[in-house]
Short mmCIF file of N, CA and C in Angstrom, two decimals:
data_model
loop_
_atom_site.label_atom_id
_atom_site.label_comp_id
_atom_site.label_asym_id
_atom_site.label_seq_id
_atom_site.Cartn_x
_atom_site.Cartn_y
_atom_site.Cartn_z
N MET B 1 -8.47 81.99 -20.46
CA MET B 1 -8.34 80.99 -19.43
C MET B 1 -9.22 81.38 -18.25
N LYS B 2 -9.96 80.42 -17.76
CA LYS B 2 -10.82 80.64 -16.60
C LYS B 2 -9.96 80.58 -15.33
N GLU B 3 -10.24 81.47 -14.40
CA GLU B 3 -9.51 81.49 -13.13
C GLU B 3 -10.49 81.31 -11.98
N VAL B 4 -10.14 80.41 -11.07
CA VAL B 4 -10.96 80.14 -9.89
C VAL B 4 -10.07 80.31 -8.67
N ILE B 5 -10.54 81.07 -7.70
CA ILE B 5 -9.79 81.25 -6.45
C ILE B 5 -10.53 80.51 -5.35
N LEU B 6 -9.81 79.62 -4.69
CA LEU B 6 -10.38 78.81 -3.63
C LEU B 6 -9.66 79.19 -2.34
N ASN B 7 -10.31 80.03 -1.53
CA ASN B 7 -9.71 80.53 -0.30
C ASN B 7 -10.22 79.71 0.88
N GLU B 8 -9.31 79.03 1.54
CA GLU B 8 -9.67 78.15 2.65
C GLU B 8 -10.54 78.84 3.69
N ASP B 9 -10.29 80.12 3.95
CA ASP B 9 -11.01 80.85 4.99
C ASP B 9 -12.47 81.16 4.65
N GLN B 10 -12.85 81.03 3.39
CA GLN B 10 -14.21 81.41 3.02
C GLN B 10 -15.23 80.27 3.15
N PHE B 11 -14.77 79.09 3.58
CA PHE B 11 -15.67 77.93 3.66
C PHE B 11 -15.76 77.42 5.09
N ALA B 12 -16.98 77.09 5.50
CA ALA B 12 -17.20 76.55 6.84
C ALA B 12 -17.02 75.04 6.88
N ASN B 13 -17.24 74.38 5.74
CA ASN B 13 -17.14 72.92 5.69
C ASN B 13 -16.89 72.46 4.26
N VAL B 14 -16.64 71.18 4.12
CA VAL B 14 -16.29 70.61 2.81
C VAL B 14 -17.47 70.66 1.84
N LYS B 15 -18.69 70.62 2.35
CA LYS B 15 -19.87 70.72 1.47
C LYS B 15 -19.87 72.06 0.72
N GLU B 16 -19.50 73.12 1.42
CA GLU B 16 -19.44 74.44 0.78
C GLU B 16 -18.36 74.48 -0.31
N VAL B 17 -17.24 73.81 -0.07
CA VAL B 17 -16.17 73.76 -1.07
C VAL B 17 -16.66 73.05 -2.32
N HIS B 18 -17.30 71.90 -2.13
CA HIS B 18 -17.84 71.15 -3.27
C HIS B 18 -18.86 71.99 -4.05
N ALA B 19 -19.75 72.67 -3.34
CA ALA B 19 -20.76 73.50 -4.01
C ALA B 19 -20.10 74.63 -4.79
N TYR B 20 -19.10 75.26 -4.21
CA TYR B 20 -18.39 76.36 -4.88
C TYR B 20 -17.70 75.87 -6.15
N LEU B 21 -16.97 74.77 -6.04
CA LEU B 21 -16.26 74.24 -7.21
C LEU B 21 -17.24 73.79 -8.29
N ALA B 22 -18.34 73.18 -7.88
CA ALA B 22 -19.34 72.73 -8.85
C ALA B 22 -19.88 73.90 -9.65
N LYS B 23 -20.16 75.00 -8.97
CA LYS B 23 -20.68 76.19 -9.66
C LYS B 23 -19.59 76.86 -10.51
N ALA B 24 -18.42 77.05 -9.92
CA ALA B 24 -17.33 77.76 -10.61
C ALA B 24 -16.85 77.02 -11.85
N LEU B 25 -16.90 75.69 -11.81
CA LEU B 25 -16.38 74.89 -12.92
C LEU B 25 -17.49 74.25 -13.75
N SER B 26 -18.73 74.65 -13.48
CA SER B 26 -19.89 74.16 -14.25
C SER B 26 -19.96 72.63 -14.29
N PHE B 27 -19.83 72.01 -13.12
CA PHE B 27 -19.96 70.56 -13.05
C PHE B 27 -21.39 70.16 -13.38
N PRO B 28 -21.61 68.95 -13.86
CA PRO B 28 -22.97 68.51 -14.19
C PRO B 28 -23.85 68.39 -12.94
N ALA B 29 -25.14 68.42 -13.15
CA ALA B 29 -26.10 68.36 -12.03
C ALA B 29 -25.94 67.09 -11.20
N HIS B 30 -25.46 66.02 -11.80
CA HIS B 30 -25.32 64.76 -11.07
C HIS B 30 -24.00 64.66 -10.28
N TYR B 31 -23.25 65.77 -10.21
CA TYR B 31 -21.99 65.77 -9.44
C TYR B 31 -22.26 65.29 -8.02
N GLY B 32 -21.51 64.28 -7.58
CA GLY B 32 -21.77 63.62 -6.31
C GLY B 32 -21.25 64.31 -5.06
N LYS B 33 -20.53 65.41 -5.21
CA LYS B 33 -20.03 66.19 -4.06
C LYS B 33 -19.22 65.34 -3.08
N ASN B 34 -18.32 64.54 -3.63
CA ASN B 34 -17.37 63.77 -2.83
C ASN B 34 -16.03 63.78 -3.56
N TYR B 35 -15.00 63.23 -2.94
CA TYR B 35 -13.66 63.32 -3.51
C TYR B 35 -13.54 62.57 -4.84
N ALA B 36 -14.15 61.41 -4.95
CA ALA B 36 -14.09 60.64 -6.20
C ALA B 36 -14.80 61.39 -7.32
N ALA B 37 -15.96 61.94 -7.02
CA ALA B 37 -16.71 62.70 -8.03
C ALA B 37 -15.95 63.96 -8.43
N LEU B 38 -15.29 64.60 -7.47
CA LEU B 38 -14.48 65.78 -7.79
C LEU B 38 -13.36 65.40 -8.75
N SER B 39 -12.69 64.32 -8.47
CA SER B 39 -11.61 63.85 -9.34
C SER B 39 -12.14 63.56 -10.74
N ASP B 40 -13.28 62.89 -10.83
CA ASP B 40 -13.87 62.58 -12.14
C ASP B 40 -14.19 63.85 -12.91
N CYS B 41 -14.84 64.80 -12.26
CA CYS B 41 -15.23 66.04 -12.95
C CYS B 41 -14.02 66.87 -13.34
N LEU B 42 -13.00 66.90 -12.51
CA LEU B 42 -11.78 67.63 -12.86
C LEU B 42 -11.08 66.97 -14.05
N GLY B 43 -11.20 65.67 -14.14
CA GLY B 43 -10.63 64.96 -15.28
C GLY B 43 -11.33 65.29 -16.58
N ASP B 44 -12.59 65.72 -16.49
CA ASP B 44 -13.38 66.06 -17.67
C ASP B 44 -13.22 67.52 -18.10
N VAL B 45 -12.52 68.33 -17.32
CA VAL B 45 -12.32 69.74 -17.68
C VAL B 45 -11.55 69.79 -19.00
N SER B 46 -12.13 70.48 -19.99
CA SER B 46 -11.47 70.53 -21.30
C SER B 46 -11.01 71.93 -21.69
N GLU B 47 -11.59 72.95 -21.08
CA GLU B 47 -11.15 74.33 -21.32
C GLU B 47 -10.08 74.68 -20.29
N PRO B 48 -9.08 75.48 -20.65
CA PRO B 48 -8.02 75.84 -19.70
C PRO B 48 -8.57 76.53 -18.45
N VAL B 49 -8.17 76.00 -17.30
CA VAL B 49 -8.59 76.54 -16.01
C VAL B 49 -7.38 76.58 -15.09
N ILE B 50 -7.24 77.67 -14.37
CA ILE B 50 -6.25 77.73 -13.30
C ILE B 50 -7.00 77.93 -11.98
N ILE B 51 -6.71 77.06 -11.03
CA ILE B 51 -7.31 77.16 -9.71
C ILE B 51 -6.21 77.60 -8.75
N THR B 52 -6.41 78.73 -8.11
CA THR B 52 -5.48 79.22 -7.11
C THR B 52 -6.08 78.92 -5.74
N VAL B 53 -5.37 78.13 -4.97
CA VAL B 53 -5.82 77.75 -3.64
C VAL B 53 -5.05 78.58 -2.62
N VAL B 54 -5.79 79.28 -1.77
CA VAL B 54 -5.17 80.10 -0.72
C VAL B 54 -5.32 79.34 0.60
N ARG B 55 -4.18 78.92 1.14
CA ARG B 55 -4.15 78.15 2.38
C ARG B 55 -3.77 79.04 3.56
N ASP B 56 -4.09 78.59 4.76
CA ASP B 56 -3.67 79.28 5.98
C ASP B 56 -2.17 79.15 6.20
N CYS B 57 -1.63 77.99 5.91
CA CYS B 57 -0.19 77.78 6.08
C CYS B 57 0.28 76.67 5.15
N ALA B 58 1.56 76.64 4.90
CA ALA B 58 2.11 75.66 3.96
C ALA B 58 2.43 74.32 4.62
N GLU B 59 2.44 74.26 5.92
CA GLU B 59 2.88 73.05 6.60
C GLU B 59 2.06 71.82 6.22
N ASP B 60 0.73 71.93 6.23
CA ASP B 60 -0.11 70.79 5.89
C ASP B 60 0.12 70.34 4.46
N PHE B 61 0.26 71.31 3.55
CA PHE B 61 0.44 70.95 2.15
C PHE B 61 1.80 70.30 1.93
N ASP B 62 2.84 70.79 2.59
CA ASP B 62 4.16 70.16 2.46
C ASP B 62 4.10 68.71 2.90
N GLN B 63 3.42 68.45 4.00
CA GLN B 63 3.27 67.08 4.47
C GLN B 63 2.46 66.27 3.47
N ALA B 64 1.44 66.86 2.88
CA ALA B 64 0.63 66.16 1.88
C ALA B 64 1.47 65.77 0.68
N GLU B 65 2.35 66.66 0.24
CA GLU B 65 3.22 66.35 -0.90
C GLU B 65 4.17 65.20 -0.57
N ARG B 66 4.74 65.22 0.64
CA ARG B 66 5.62 64.12 1.03
C ARG B 66 4.85 62.81 1.06
N ASN B 67 3.64 62.85 1.58
CA ASN B 67 2.86 61.63 1.66
C ASN B 67 2.39 61.18 0.28
N GLU B 68 2.12 62.13 -0.62
CA GLU B 68 1.73 61.81 -1.99
C GLU B 68 2.84 61.00 -2.65
N GLU B 69 4.11 61.37 -2.41
CA GLU B 69 5.23 60.60 -2.94
C GLU B 69 5.23 59.20 -2.36
N MET B 70 4.94 59.06 -1.07
CA MET B 70 4.87 57.74 -0.45
C MET B 70 3.75 56.93 -1.09
N ASP B 71 2.61 57.55 -1.37
CA ASP B 71 1.48 56.85 -1.99
C ASP B 71 1.89 56.27 -3.33
N ARG B 72 2.63 57.05 -4.14
CA ARG B 72 3.05 56.58 -5.46
C ARG B 72 3.98 55.38 -5.35
N GLU B 73 4.69 55.27 -4.23
CA GLU B 73 5.59 54.15 -4.02
C GLU B 73 4.87 52.95 -3.42
N GLY B 74 3.59 53.06 -3.21
CA GLY B 74 2.80 51.94 -2.70
C GLY B 74 2.66 51.89 -1.20
N ASN B 75 3.12 52.89 -0.50
CA ASN B 75 2.99 52.91 0.95
C ASN B 75 1.62 53.45 1.34
N PRO B 76 1.03 52.89 2.40
CA PRO B 76 -0.30 53.38 2.80
C PRO B 76 -0.24 54.80 3.35
N ASP B 77 -1.30 55.53 3.09
CA ASP B 77 -1.42 56.89 3.62
C ASP B 77 -1.86 56.78 5.07
N GLN B 78 -1.00 57.16 5.99
CA GLN B 78 -1.29 57.00 7.41
C GLN B 78 -1.74 58.29 8.08
N ILE B 79 -1.76 59.39 7.32
CA ILE B 79 -2.09 60.69 7.90
C ILE B 79 -3.59 60.89 7.91
N ASP B 80 -4.12 61.42 9.01
CA ASP B 80 -5.53 61.77 9.08
C ASP B 80 -5.67 63.20 8.53
N TRP B 81 -5.97 63.33 7.24
CA TRP B 81 -6.01 64.64 6.57
C TRP B 81 -7.27 65.41 6.92
N ASP B 82 -7.13 66.70 7.07
CA ASP B 82 -8.31 67.54 7.19
C ASP B 82 -8.96 67.66 5.82
N ASP B 83 -10.21 68.02 5.79
CA ASP B 83 -10.98 68.03 4.55
C ASP B 83 -10.41 68.95 3.48
N PHE B 84 -9.96 70.13 3.85
CA PHE B 84 -9.46 71.05 2.83
C PHE B 84 -8.16 70.53 2.21
N THR B 85 -7.34 69.88 3.02
CA THR B 85 -6.12 69.28 2.48
C THR B 85 -6.46 68.16 1.52
N LYS B 86 -7.51 67.40 1.82
CA LYS B 86 -7.94 66.35 0.89
C LYS B 86 -8.37 66.96 -0.44
N ILE B 87 -9.10 68.06 -0.38
CA ILE B 87 -9.50 68.76 -1.62
C ILE B 87 -8.25 69.17 -2.40
N CYS B 88 -7.27 69.72 -1.70
CA CYS B 88 -6.02 70.14 -2.37
C CYS B 88 -5.33 68.96 -3.03
N ARG B 89 -5.31 67.84 -2.36
CA ARG B 89 -4.67 66.65 -2.93
C ARG B 89 -5.39 66.21 -4.20
N VAL B 90 -6.71 66.23 -4.19
CA VAL B 90 -7.47 65.85 -5.39
C VAL B 90 -7.18 66.84 -6.52
N LEU B 91 -7.16 68.12 -6.20
CA LEU B 91 -6.87 69.14 -7.22
C LEU B 91 -5.49 68.93 -7.83
N MET B 92 -4.48 68.74 -6.99
CA MET B 92 -3.12 68.57 -7.48
C MET B 92 -2.97 67.30 -8.30
N ARG B 93 -3.55 66.22 -7.83
CA ARG B 93 -3.49 64.96 -8.57
C ARG B 93 -4.19 65.10 -9.92
N SER B 94 -5.32 65.75 -9.94
CA SER B 94 -6.07 65.94 -11.20
C SER B 94 -5.29 66.80 -12.18
N ALA B 95 -4.63 67.83 -11.67
CA ALA B 95 -3.84 68.71 -12.54
C ALA B 95 -2.66 67.96 -13.14
N ARG B 96 -2.17 66.98 -12.43
CA ARG B 96 -1.05 66.18 -12.92
C ARG B 96 -1.45 65.41 -14.18
N TYR B 97 -2.71 65.01 -14.27
CA TYR B 97 -3.17 64.17 -15.38
C TYR B 97 -4.00 64.90 -16.42
N ASN B 98 -4.44 66.12 -16.14
CA ASN B 98 -5.26 66.87 -17.09
C ASN B 98 -4.51 68.14 -17.50
N PRO B 99 -4.04 68.20 -18.75
CA PRO B 99 -3.27 69.37 -19.19
C PRO B 99 -4.08 70.66 -19.25
N SER B 100 -5.40 70.58 -19.20
CA SER B 100 -6.24 71.78 -19.21
C SER B 100 -6.37 72.41 -17.83
N LEU B 101 -5.92 71.71 -16.82
CA LEU B 101 -6.10 72.14 -15.43
C LEU B 101 -4.75 72.49 -14.81
N SER B 102 -4.68 73.69 -14.24
CA SER B 102 -3.49 74.11 -13.49
C SER B 102 -3.92 74.48 -12.08
N VAL B 103 -3.12 74.10 -11.11
CA VAL B 103 -3.43 74.40 -9.72
C VAL B 103 -2.20 75.04 -9.08
N MET B 104 -2.44 76.13 -8.38
CA MET B 104 -1.37 76.83 -7.67
C MET B 104 -1.80 76.97 -6.22
N ILE B 105 -0.93 76.58 -5.31
CA ILE B 105 -1.19 76.70 -3.88
C ILE B 105 -0.38 77.88 -3.36
N VAL B 106 -1.05 78.82 -2.68
CA VAL B 106 -0.36 79.95 -2.06
C VAL B 106 -0.72 80.01 -0.58
N CYS B 107 0.23 80.46 0.21
CA CYS B 107 0.00 80.55 1.65
C CYS B 107 0.23 81.95 2.14
#
């Protein structure tokens, strides 16, 4: 199983996160480096991968999970998410639908 560690503190911006994930997960050259493209590429992962995300604190992620439940119920997402939290949401949502992908959030 491939293991990828995504430490929030090691990135200055979301572009660096996209570049890191693209390299670590061997995304195709045409990877668009945006949230939709990330979701698409994560959906195509066929070999077992575990992504461990190291966050500064759990508070943002807890709120993201509560809001994710609201989204499933059809309520609009009203939170202005920071970029790393958006990446976490894409990762978690993708892991929900792709059995080859596991995501663990640690704080």
